[in-house]
mmCIF file of C-alpha atoms in Angstrom:
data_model
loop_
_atom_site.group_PDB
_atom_site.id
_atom_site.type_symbol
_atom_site.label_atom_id
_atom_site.label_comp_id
_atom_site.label_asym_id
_atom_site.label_seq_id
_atom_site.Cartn_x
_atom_site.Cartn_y
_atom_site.Cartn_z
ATOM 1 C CA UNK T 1 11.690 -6.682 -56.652
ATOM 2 C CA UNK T 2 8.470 -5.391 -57.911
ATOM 3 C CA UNK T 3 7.337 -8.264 -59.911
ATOM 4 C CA UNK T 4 7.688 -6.107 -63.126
ATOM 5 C CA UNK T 5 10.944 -6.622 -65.212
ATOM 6 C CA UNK T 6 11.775 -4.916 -68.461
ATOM 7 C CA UNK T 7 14.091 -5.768 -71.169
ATOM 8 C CA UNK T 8 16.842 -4.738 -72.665
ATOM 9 C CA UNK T 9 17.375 -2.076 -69.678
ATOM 10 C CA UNK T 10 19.350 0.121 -72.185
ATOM 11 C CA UNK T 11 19.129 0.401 -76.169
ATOM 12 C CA UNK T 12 21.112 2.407 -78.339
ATOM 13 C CA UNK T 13 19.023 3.043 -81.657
ATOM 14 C CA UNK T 14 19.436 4.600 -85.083
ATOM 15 C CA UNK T 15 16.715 6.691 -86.365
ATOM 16 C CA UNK T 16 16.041 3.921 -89.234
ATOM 17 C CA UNK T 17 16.331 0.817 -86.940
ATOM 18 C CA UNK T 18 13.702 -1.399 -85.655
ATOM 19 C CA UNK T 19 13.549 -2.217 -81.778
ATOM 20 C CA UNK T 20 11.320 -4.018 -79.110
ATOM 21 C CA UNK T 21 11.024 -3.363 -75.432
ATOM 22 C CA UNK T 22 9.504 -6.059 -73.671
ATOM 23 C CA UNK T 23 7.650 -6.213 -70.020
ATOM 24 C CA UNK T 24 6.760 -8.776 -67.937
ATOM 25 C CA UNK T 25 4.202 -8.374 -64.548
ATOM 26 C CA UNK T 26 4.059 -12.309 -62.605
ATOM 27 C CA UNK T 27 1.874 -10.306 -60.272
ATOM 28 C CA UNK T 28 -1.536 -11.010 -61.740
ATOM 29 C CA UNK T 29 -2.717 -8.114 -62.933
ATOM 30 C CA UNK T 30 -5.359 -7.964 -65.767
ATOM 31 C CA UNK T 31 -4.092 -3.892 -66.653
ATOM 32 C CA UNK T 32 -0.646 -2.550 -67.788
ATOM 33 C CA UNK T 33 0.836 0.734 -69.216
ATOM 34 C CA UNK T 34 3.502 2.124 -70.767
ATOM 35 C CA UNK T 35 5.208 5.391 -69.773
ATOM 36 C CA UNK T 36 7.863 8.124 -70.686
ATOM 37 C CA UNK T 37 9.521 9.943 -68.803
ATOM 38 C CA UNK T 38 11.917 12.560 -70.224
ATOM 39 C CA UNK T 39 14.228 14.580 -68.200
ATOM 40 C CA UNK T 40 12.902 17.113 -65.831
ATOM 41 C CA UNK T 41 9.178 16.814 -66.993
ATOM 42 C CA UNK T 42 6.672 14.529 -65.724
ATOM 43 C CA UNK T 43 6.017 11.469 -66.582
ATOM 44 C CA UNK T 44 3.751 10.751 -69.838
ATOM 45 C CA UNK T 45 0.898 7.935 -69.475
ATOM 46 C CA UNK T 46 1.372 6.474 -73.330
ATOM 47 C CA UNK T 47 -0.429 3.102 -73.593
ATOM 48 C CA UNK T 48 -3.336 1.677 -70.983
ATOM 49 C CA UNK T 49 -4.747 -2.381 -71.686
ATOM 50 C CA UNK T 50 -6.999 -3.810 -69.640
ATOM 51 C CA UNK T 51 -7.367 -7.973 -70.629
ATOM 52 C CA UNK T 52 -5.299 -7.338 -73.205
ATOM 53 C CA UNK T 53 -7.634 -4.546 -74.360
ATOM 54 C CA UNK T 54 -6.147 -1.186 -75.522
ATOM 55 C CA UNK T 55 -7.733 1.426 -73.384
ATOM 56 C CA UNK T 56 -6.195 4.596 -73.872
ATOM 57 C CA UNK T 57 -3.938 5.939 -76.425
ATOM 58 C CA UNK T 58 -2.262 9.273 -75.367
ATOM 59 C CA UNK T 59 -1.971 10.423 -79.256
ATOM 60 C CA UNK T 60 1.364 8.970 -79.084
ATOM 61 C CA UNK T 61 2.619 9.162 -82.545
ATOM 62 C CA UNK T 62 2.591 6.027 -84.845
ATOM 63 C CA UNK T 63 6.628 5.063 -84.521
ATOM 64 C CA UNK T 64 5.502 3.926 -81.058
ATOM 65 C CA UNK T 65 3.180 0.458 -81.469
ATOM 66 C CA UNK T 66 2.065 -1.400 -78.674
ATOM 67 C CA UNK T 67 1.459 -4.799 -78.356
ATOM 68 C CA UNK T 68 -0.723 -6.868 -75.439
ATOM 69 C CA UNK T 69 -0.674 -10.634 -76.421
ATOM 70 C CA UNK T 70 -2.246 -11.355 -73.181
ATOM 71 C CA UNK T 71 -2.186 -9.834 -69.566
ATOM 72 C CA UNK T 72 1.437 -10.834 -68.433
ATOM 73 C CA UNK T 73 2.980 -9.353 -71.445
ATOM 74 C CA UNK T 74 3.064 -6.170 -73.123
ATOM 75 C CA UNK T 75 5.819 -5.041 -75.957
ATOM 76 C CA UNK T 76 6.766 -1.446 -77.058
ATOM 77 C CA UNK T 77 7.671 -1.986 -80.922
ATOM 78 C CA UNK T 78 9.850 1.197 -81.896
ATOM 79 C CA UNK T 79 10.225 2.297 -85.592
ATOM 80 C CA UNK T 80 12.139 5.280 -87.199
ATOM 81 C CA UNK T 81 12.267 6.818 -83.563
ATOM 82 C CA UNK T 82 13.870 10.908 -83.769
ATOM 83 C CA UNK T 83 16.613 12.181 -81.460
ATOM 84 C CA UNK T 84 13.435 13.592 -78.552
ATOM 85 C CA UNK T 85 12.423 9.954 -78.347
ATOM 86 C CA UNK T 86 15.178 9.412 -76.195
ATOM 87 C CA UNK T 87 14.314 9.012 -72.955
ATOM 88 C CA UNK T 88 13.590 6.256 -69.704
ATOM 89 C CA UNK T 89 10.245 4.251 -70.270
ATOM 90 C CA UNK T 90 8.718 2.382 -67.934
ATOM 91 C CA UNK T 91 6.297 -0.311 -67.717
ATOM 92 C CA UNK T 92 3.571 -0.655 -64.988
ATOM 93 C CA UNK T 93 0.685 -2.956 -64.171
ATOM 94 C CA UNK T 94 -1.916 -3.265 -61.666
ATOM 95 C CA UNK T 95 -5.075 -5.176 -60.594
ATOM 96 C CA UNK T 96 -8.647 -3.904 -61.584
ATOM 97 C CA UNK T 97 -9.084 -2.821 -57.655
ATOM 98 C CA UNK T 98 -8.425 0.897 -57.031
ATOM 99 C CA UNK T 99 -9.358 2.516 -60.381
ATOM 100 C CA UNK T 100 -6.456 1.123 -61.766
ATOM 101 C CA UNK T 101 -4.027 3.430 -59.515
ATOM 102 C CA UNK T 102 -2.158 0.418 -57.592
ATOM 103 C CA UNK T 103 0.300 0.417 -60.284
ATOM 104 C CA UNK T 104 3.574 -1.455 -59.880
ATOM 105 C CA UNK T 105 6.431 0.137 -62.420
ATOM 106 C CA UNK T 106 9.298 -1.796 -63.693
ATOM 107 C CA UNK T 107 12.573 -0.618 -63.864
ATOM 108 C CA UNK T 108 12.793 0.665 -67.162
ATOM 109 C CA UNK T 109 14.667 0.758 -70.199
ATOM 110 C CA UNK T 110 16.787 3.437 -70.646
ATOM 111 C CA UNK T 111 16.519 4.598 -74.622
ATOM 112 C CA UNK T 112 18.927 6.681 -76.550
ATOM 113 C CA UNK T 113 18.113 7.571 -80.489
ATOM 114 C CA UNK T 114 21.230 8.718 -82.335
ATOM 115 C CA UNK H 1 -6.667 19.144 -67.820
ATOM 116 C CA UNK H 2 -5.555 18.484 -64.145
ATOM 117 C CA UNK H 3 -1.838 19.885 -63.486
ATOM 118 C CA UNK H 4 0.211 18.841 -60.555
ATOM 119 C CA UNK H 5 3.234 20.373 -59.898
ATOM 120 C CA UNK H 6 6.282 19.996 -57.298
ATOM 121 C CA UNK H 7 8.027 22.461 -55.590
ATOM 122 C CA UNK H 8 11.027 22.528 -54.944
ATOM 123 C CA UNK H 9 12.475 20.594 -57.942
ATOM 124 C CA UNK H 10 15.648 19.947 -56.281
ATOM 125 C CA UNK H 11 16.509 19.632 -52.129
ATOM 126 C CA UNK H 12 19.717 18.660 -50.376
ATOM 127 C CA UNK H 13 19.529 18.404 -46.280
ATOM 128 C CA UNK H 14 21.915 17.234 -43.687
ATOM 129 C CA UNK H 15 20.953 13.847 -42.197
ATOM 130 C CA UNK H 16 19.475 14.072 -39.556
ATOM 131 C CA UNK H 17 16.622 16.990 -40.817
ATOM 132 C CA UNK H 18 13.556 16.562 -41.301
ATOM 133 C CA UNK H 19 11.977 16.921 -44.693
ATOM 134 C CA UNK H 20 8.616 19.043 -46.210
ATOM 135 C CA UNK H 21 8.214 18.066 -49.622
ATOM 136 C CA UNK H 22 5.102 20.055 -51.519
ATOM 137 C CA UNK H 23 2.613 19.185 -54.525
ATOM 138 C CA UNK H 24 -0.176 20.961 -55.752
ATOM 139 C CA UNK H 25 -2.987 20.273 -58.258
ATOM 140 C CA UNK H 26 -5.586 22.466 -60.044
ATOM 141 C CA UNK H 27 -8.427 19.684 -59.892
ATOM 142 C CA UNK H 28 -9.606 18.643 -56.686
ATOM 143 C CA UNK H 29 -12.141 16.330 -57.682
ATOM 144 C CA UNK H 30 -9.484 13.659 -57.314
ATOM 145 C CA UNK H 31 -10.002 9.764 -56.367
ATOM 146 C CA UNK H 32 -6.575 9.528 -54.935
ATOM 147 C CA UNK H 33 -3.303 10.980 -54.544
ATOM 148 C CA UNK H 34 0.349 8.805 -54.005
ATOM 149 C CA UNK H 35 3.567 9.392 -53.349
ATOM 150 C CA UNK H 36 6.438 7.474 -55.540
ATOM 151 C CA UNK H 37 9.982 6.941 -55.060
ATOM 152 C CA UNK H 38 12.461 6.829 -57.763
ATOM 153 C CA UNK H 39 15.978 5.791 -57.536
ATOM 154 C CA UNK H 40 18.819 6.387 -60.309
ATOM 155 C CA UNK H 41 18.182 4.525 -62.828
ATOM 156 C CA UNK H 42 15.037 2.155 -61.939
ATOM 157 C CA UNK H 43 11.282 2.296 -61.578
ATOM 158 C CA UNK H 44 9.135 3.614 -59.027
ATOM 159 C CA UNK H 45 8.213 2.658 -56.010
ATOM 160 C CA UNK H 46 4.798 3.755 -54.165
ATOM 161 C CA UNK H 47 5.241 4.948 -50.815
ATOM 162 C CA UNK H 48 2.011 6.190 -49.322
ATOM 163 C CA UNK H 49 -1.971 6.619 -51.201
ATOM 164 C CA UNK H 50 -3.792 8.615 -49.418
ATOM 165 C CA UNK H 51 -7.736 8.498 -50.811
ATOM 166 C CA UNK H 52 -9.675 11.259 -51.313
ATOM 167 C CA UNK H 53 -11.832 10.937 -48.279
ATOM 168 C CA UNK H 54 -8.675 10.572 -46.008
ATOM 169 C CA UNK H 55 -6.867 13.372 -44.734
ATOM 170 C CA UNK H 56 -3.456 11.653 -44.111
ATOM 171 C CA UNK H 57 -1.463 8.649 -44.533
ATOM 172 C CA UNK H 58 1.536 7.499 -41.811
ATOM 173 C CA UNK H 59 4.203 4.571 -43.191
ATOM 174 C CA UNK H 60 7.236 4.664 -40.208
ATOM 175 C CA UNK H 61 8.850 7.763 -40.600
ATOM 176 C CA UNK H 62 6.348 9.026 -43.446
ATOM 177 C CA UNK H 63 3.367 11.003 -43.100
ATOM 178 C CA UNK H 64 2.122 12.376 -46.163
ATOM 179 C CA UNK H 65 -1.414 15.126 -46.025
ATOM 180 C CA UNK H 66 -4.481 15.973 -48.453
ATOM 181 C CA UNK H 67 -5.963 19.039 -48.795
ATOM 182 C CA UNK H 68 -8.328 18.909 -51.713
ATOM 183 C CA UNK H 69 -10.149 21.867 -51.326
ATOM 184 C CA UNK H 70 -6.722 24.039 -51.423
ATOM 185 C CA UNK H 71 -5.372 21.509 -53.836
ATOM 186 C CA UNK H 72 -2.160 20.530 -52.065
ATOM 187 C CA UNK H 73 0.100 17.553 -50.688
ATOM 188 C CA UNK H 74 2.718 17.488 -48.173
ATOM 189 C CA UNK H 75 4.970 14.645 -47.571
ATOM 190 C CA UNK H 76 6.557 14.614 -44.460
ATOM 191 C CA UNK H 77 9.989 12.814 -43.921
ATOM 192 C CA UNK H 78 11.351 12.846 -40.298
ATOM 193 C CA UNK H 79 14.878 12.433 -39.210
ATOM 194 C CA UNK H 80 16.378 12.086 -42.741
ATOM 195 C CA UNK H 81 18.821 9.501 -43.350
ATOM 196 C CA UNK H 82 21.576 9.044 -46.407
ATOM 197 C CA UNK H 83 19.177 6.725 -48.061
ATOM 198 C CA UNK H 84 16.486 8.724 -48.177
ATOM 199 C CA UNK H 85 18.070 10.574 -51.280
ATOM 200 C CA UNK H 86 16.210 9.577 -54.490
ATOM 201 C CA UNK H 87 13.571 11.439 -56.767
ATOM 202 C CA UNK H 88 10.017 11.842 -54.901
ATOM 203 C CA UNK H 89 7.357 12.019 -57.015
ATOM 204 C CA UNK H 90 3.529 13.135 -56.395
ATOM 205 C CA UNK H 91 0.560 11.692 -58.676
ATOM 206 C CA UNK H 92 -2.701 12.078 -58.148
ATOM 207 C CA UNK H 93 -5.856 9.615 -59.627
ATOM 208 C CA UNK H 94 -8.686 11.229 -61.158
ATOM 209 C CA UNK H 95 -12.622 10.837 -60.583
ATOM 210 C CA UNK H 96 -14.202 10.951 -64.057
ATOM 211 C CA UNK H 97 -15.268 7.517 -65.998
ATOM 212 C CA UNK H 98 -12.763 8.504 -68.379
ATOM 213 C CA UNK H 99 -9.766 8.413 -65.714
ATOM 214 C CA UNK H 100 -9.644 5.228 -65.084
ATOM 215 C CA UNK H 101 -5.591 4.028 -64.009
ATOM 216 C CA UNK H 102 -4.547 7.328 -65.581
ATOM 217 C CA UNK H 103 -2.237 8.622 -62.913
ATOM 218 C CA UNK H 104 -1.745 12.581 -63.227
ATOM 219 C CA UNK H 105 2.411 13.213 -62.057
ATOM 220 C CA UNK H 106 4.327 15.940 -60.833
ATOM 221 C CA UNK H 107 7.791 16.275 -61.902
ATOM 222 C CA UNK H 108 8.752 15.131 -58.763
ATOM 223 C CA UNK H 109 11.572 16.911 -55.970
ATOM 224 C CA UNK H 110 15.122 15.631 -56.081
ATOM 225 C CA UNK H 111 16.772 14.940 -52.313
ATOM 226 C CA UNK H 112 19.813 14.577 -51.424
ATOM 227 C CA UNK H 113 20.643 13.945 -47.577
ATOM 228 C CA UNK H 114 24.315 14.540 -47.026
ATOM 229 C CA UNK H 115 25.910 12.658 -43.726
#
């Protein structure tokens, strides 16, 4: 185990419905990120927070809202998602060492819009 | 806009083999460069970082290279086993203030060793 778990680990969504993903890092890490990776193309750096800060924002578009209530915890809130948003996204975390590029990814939840 | 790219995107060897898996970026004013592991279906796992002052990095039967100034990564694999098939993936760290814990992927080589 990595230390990083994600929940649900698949959702099934309607284009009008309203959905969390959640991850959780007991590693003690101050920074976390969300990611998306869609077949066959690399993966997409979405969300960086550092203390809870938001660092970067990867002009993800505004159906995609993170949230960072503190440094273990970091939700994906997903609204009126389309069909491309389908995909696997992962959470990661790391410590403040190594320009933030120690990350530890969870597994991932596995998203499919209909 | 640093680009990293894999090649081959897909590789199947008999066990046994011994495996050359390539990336290459267009920026080599990098702070680091790593090599991921990805099984069906779950997260990554890191195998080797190799810093940019470093020219190579050794984990058991691993060995992965740097060449910044041609841009390019090899990771070595030696006497491939069954288990060694997942989805390798090459990132590399950049240098600017601005980069900070953005990690810069490939689209990574699928392998599958056959028995």
């Amino acid at each position: 185990e990595t230390g990083v778990t994600q929940t649900p680990r698949h959702l099934v969504m309607g284009m009008t419905n309203k959905k969390s993903l959640k991850c959780e890092q007991h590693l003690g890490h101050n920074a976390m990120y969300w990611y998306k990776q869609s077949a066959k193309k690399p993966l997409e750096l979405m969300f960086v927070y550092n203390f809870k800060e938001q660092t970067e924002n990867n002009s993800v578009p505004s159906r995609f809202s993170p949230e960072c209530p503190n440094s273990s915890h970091l939700f994906l809130h997903l609204h009126t998602l389309q069909p491309e948003d389908s995909a696997l996204y992962l959470c990661a975390s790391s410590p403040l060492t190594s320009g933030g590029y120690e990350q530890y990814f969870g597994p991932g939840t596995r998203l499919t819009v209909t | 806009k640093q680009e990293v790219t894999q090649i081959p995107a897909a590789l199947s060897v008999p066990e046994g083999e011994n495996l050359v898996l390539n990336c290459s970026f267009t920026d080599s004013a990098i702070y680091n460069l790593q090599w991921f592991r990805q099984d069906p279906g779950k997260g990554l796992t890191s195998l080797l970082l190799i810093q940019s002052s470093q020219r190579e990095q050794t984990s058991g039967r691993l060995n992965a290279s740097l060449d910044k100034s041609s841009g390019r990564s090899t990771l070595y694999i030696a006497a491939s086993q069954p288990g060694d098939s997942a989805t390798y993936l090459c990132a590399v760290g950049g240098r600017t203030t601005d980069s900070w814990g953005k990690l810069q992927f490939g689209a990574g080589t699928q392998v599958v060793v056959t028995p």
